[in-house]
mmCIF file of C-alpha atoms in Angstrom:
data_model
loop_
_atom_site.group_PDB
_atom_site.id
_atom_site.type_symbol
_atom_site.label_atom_id
_atom_site.label_comp_id
_atom_site.label_asym_id
_atom_site.label_seq_id
_atom_site.Cartn_x
_atom_site.Cartn_y
_atom_site.Cartn_z
ATOM 1 C CA MET U 25 -17.273 21.783 19.889
ATOM 2 C CA THR U 26 -14.398 20.205 18.050
ATOM 3 C CA ALA U 27 -14.003 20.196 14.314
ATOM 4 C CA VAL U 28 -12.872 16.956 12.790
ATOM 5 C CA ALA U 29 -11.045 17.177 9.490
ATOM 6 C CA PRO U 30 -11.695 14.282 7.132
ATOM 7 C CA ARG U 31 -8.675 12.166 6.413
ATOM 8 C CA VAL U 32 -8.007 11.404 2.779
ATOM 9 C CA ILE U 33 -7.414 7.742 2.099
ATOM 10 C CA GLY U 34 -3.829 7.055 1.150
ATOM 11 C CA GLN U 35 -2.414 10.103 2.905
ATOM 12 C CA SER U 36 -0.544 9.823 6.133
ATOM 13 C CA SER U 37 -0.187 12.896 8.268
ATOM 14 C CA SER U 38 2.109 11.397 10.883
ATOM 15 C CA ARG U 39 4.773 9.568 8.870
ATOM 16 C CA ASN U 40 6.665 9.762 5.618
ATOM 17 C CA ARG U 41 6.548 7.017 3.032
ATOM 18 C CA PRO U 42 9.485 4.632 3.165
ATOM 19 C CA THR U 43 12.222 5.233 0.612
ATOM 20 C CA TYR U 44 11.786 1.758 -0.868
ATOM 21 C CA GLN U 45 8.202 2.649 -1.892
ATOM 22 C CA LYS U 46 9.412 5.768 -3.662
ATOM 23 C CA VAL U 47 12.200 3.873 -5.432
ATOM 24 C CA ALA U 48 9.775 1.094 -6.394
ATOM 25 C CA ILE U 49 7.313 3.545 -7.978
ATOM 26 C CA ILE U 50 10.048 5.274 -9.994
ATOM 27 C CA ALA U 51 11.515 1.915 -11.073
ATOM 28 C CA PHE U 52 8.073 0.671 -12.122
ATOM 29 C CA ILE U 53 7.430 3.763 -14.240
ATOM 30 C CA VAL U 54 10.872 3.655 -15.881
ATOM 31 C CA ILE U 55 10.669 -0.079 -16.614
ATOM 32 C CA THR U 56 7.148 0.227 -18.022
ATOM 33 C CA ILE U 57 7.978 3.128 -20.315
ATOM 34 C CA SER U 58 11.323 1.708 -21.434
ATOM 35 C CA GLY U 59 9.883 -1.752 -21.983
ATOM 36 C CA THR U 60 6.925 -0.445 -23.960
ATOM 37 C CA LEU U 61 8.960 1.777 -26.244
ATOM 38 C CA THR U 62 11.742 -0.727 -26.916
ATOM 39 C CA GLY U 63 9.047 -3.342 -27.512
ATOM 40 C CA ILE U 64 7.409 -1.168 -30.166
ATOM 41 C CA MET U 65 10.754 -0.468 -31.810
ATOM 42 C CA THR U 66 11.771 -4.135 -31.770
ATOM 43 C CA PHE U 67 8.421 -5.267 -33.168
ATOM 44 C CA VAL U 68 8.566 -2.748 -36.020
ATOM 45 C CA ASN U 69 12.051 -3.838 -37.063
ATOM 46 C CA GLY U 70 11.705 -7.555 -36.426
ATOM 47 C CA ASP U 71 13.516 -9.366 -39.198
ATOM 48 C CA GLY U 72 12.540 -12.915 -38.317
ATOM 49 C CA ASN U 73 16.135 -14.086 -37.760
ATOM 50 C CA GLU U 74 15.876 -14.018 -33.989
ATOM 51 C CA SER U 75 12.979 -14.376 -31.636
ATOM 52 C CA PHE U 76 11.187 -11.192 -30.648
ATOM 53 C CA LEU U 77 11.833 -11.812 -26.956
ATOM 54 C CA HIS U 78 15.585 -12.148 -27.453
ATOM 55 C CA GLN U 79 15.794 -8.982 -29.582
ATOM 56 C CA TRP U 80 13.550 -7.040 -27.202
ATOM 57 C CA THR U 81 15.486 -8.146 -24.111
ATOM 58 C CA SER U 82 18.746 -7.068 -25.700
ATOM 59 C CA ALA U 83 17.298 -3.678 -26.689
ATOM 60 C CA PHE U 84 15.653 -3.196 -23.281
ATOM 61 C CA VAL U 85 18.835 -3.958 -21.333
ATOM 62 C CA PHE U 86 20.920 -1.728 -23.594
ATOM 63 C CA ALA U 87 18.395 1.123 -23.308
ATOM 64 C CA SER U 88 18.133 0.697 -19.542
ATOM 65 C CA LEU U 89 21.880 0.663 -18.968
ATOM 66 C CA ILE U 90 22.880 3.339 -21.504
ATOM 67 C CA ALA U 91 19.997 5.536 -22.685
ATOM 68 C CA LEU U 92 18.040 5.951 -19.450
ATOM 69 C CA PRO U 93 20.911 7.045 -17.175
ATOM 70 C CA ILE U 94 21.971 9.559 -19.802
ATOM 71 C CA GLY U 95 18.323 10.601 -20.126
ATOM 72 C CA ILE U 96 18.108 11.422 -16.433
ATOM 73 C CA ILE U 97 21.094 13.755 -16.741
ATOM 74 C CA VAL U 98 19.751 15.285 -19.955
ATOM 75 C CA MET U 99 16.322 15.806 -18.353
ATOM 76 C CA SER U 100 17.913 17.800 -15.563
ATOM 77 C CA LEU U 101 19.790 19.964 -18.068
ATOM 78 C CA VAL U 102 16.723 20.424 -20.304
ATOM 79 C CA SER U 103 14.621 21.376 -17.275
ATOM 80 C CA GLN U 104 17.143 23.992 -16.207
ATOM 81 C CA LEU U 105 17.359 25.381 -19.746
ATOM 82 C CA ILE U 106 13.575 25.546 -20.236
ATOM 83 C CA HIS U 107 13.078 27.195 -16.841
ATOM 84 C CA ALA U 108 15.760 29.766 -17.700
ATOM 85 C CA LEU U 109 14.454 30.482 -21.210
ATOM 86 C CA LEU U 110 10.773 30.521 -20.271
ATOM 87 C CA SER U 111 11.003 32.030 -16.810
ATOM 88 C CA SER U 112 7.797 34.038 -17.247
ATOM 89 C CA ALA U 113 5.751 31.079 -18.544
ATOM 90 C CA THR U 114 3.488 29.045 -16.292
ATOM 91 C CA ASP U 115 4.864 25.899 -14.687
ATOM 92 C CA HIS U 116 2.249 23.892 -16.580
ATOM 93 C CA PHE U 117 3.509 25.204 -19.941
ATOM 94 C CA LYS U 118 7.171 24.715 -18.992
ATOM 95 C CA ASN U 119 6.494 21.144 -17.914
ATOM 96 C CA LEU U 120 4.668 20.439 -21.172
ATOM 97 C CA ILE U 121 7.613 21.767 -23.213
ATOM 98 C CA ILE U 122 10.050 19.744 -21.096
ATOM 99 C CA GLY U 123 7.939 16.631 -21.689
ATOM 100 C CA ILE U 124 7.867 17.107 -25.458
ATOM 101 C CA VAL U 125 11.598 17.863 -25.704
ATOM 102 C CA MET U 126 12.421 14.877 -23.508
ATOM 103 C CA ALA U 127 10.176 12.613 -25.602
ATOM 104 C CA LEU U 128 12.039 13.635 -28.735
ATOM 105 C CA LEU U 129 15.458 13.205 -27.114
ATOM 106 C CA MET U 130 14.690 9.933 -25.357
ATOM 107 C CA GLU U 131 12.956 8.393 -28.374
ATOM 108 C CA SER U 132 16.018 9.289 -30.401
ATOM 109 C CA ALA U 133 18.368 7.702 -27.853
ATOM 110 C CA MET U 134 16.221 4.605 -27.388
ATOM 111 C CA ALA U 135 15.805 4.237 -31.161
ATOM 112 C CA ALA U 136 19.587 4.371 -31.480
ATOM 113 C CA SER U 137 20.174 1.842 -28.704
ATOM 114 C CA THR U 138 17.567 -0.507 -30.170
ATOM 115 C CA ALA U 139 19.052 -0.153 -33.666
ATOM 116 C CA VAL U 140 22.568 -0.837 -32.368
ATOM 117 C CA SER U 141 21.377 -3.934 -30.518
ATOM 118 C CA GLN U 142 19.604 -5.175 -33.668
ATOM 119 C CA VAL U 143 22.149 -4.447 -36.419
ATOM 120 C CA GLY U 144 25.386 -3.454 -34.708
ATOM 121 C CA LEU U 145 27.711 -0.671 -35.805
ATOM 122 C CA SER U 146 29.272 -2.231 -38.909
ATOM 123 C CA ASN U 147 26.794 -0.925 -41.508
ATOM 124 C CA LEU U 148 26.022 2.775 -41.014
ATOM 125 C CA ASN U 149 23.340 2.857 -43.726
ATOM 126 C CA GLN U 150 21.447 -0.042 -42.182
ATOM 127 C CA LEU U 151 21.882 1.454 -38.707
ATOM 128 C CA THR U 152 20.450 4.786 -39.901
ATOM 129 C CA ALA U 153 17.503 3.042 -41.573
ATOM 130 C CA GLU U 154 16.774 1.015 -38.418
ATOM 131 C CA TRP U 155 17.056 4.130 -36.236
ATOM 132 C CA SER U 156 14.618 6.010 -38.492
ATOM 133 C CA GLN U 157 12.066 3.201 -38.431
ATOM 134 C CA ASN U 158 12.393 2.858 -34.661
ATOM 135 C CA PHE U 159 12.030 6.582 -34.057
ATOM 136 C CA ILE U 160 9.032 7.003 -36.374
ATOM 137 C CA ALA U 161 7.291 3.971 -34.879
ATOM 138 C CA ALA U 162 7.769 4.994 -31.259
ATOM 139 C CA ILE U 163 7.483 8.789 -31.311
ATOM 140 C CA PRO U 164 3.648 8.905 -31.276
ATOM 141 C CA VAL U 165 3.565 6.661 -28.206
ATOM 142 C CA GLY U 166 6.476 8.582 -26.665
ATOM 143 C CA LEU U 167 4.682 11.905 -27.102
ATOM 144 C CA VAL U 168 1.466 10.529 -25.582
ATOM 145 C CA ILE U 169 3.452 9.152 -22.650
ATOM 146 C CA ALA U 170 5.299 12.478 -22.247
ATOM 147 C CA ILE U 171 2.082 14.479 -22.214
ATOM 148 C CA LEU U 172 0.378 12.080 -19.794
ATOM 149 C CA MET U 173 3.455 12.086 -17.574
ATOM 150 C CA THR U 174 3.615 15.876 -17.609
ATOM 151 C CA LEU U 175 -0.053 16.598 -17.056
ATOM 152 C CA VAL U 176 -1.240 13.652 -14.952
ATOM 153 C CA VAL U 177 1.499 11.487 -13.483
ATOM 154 C CA LYS U 178 4.173 14.053 -12.586
ATOM 155 C CA PRO U 179 1.970 16.131 -10.233
ATOM 156 C CA LYS U 180 0.741 12.987 -8.464
ATOM 157 C CA LEU U 181 4.246 11.567 -8.350
ATOM 158 C CA GLN U 182 5.627 14.780 -6.847
ATOM 159 C CA ALA U 183 2.941 14.687 -4.153
ATOM 160 C CA PHE U 184 3.729 11.020 -3.501
ATOM 161 C CA MET U 185 7.455 11.730 -3.211
ATOM 162 C CA LYS U 186 6.819 14.531 -0.717
ATOM 163 C CA SER U 187 4.707 12.254 1.476
#
């Protein structure tokens, strides 16, 4: 008598997923998160002088080219630091802390990049005010995204990347 193991839909036991699928998933997640957060920040600070789409596109491109690459490096460093400082904590707890710290850091960086794209660097007081409004507007969404990413998406994404 032979036992037949059920095959889970979506899992392939004989081949790995192509690299382009893995890159596409990561790109989709990054674009969605970056676009959402810069959109919130741009909407909150819309001054009516330019169209929303133009301001948002400028902020999104700036955040994607400057803030996100730096964020990837910072996330690696934060992860190493949290794992070193909280070595006895559970992986779940460490990942949650990493998510919260990264939300705070990335919201700060994206708020800065959005503020710079909206007001430039000539008026520091206006830049600081724009950054503050951007950060306060986006941090609740950023924290929700960080927690969802940490608790739901990251484990599934890690399994997907291993396949």
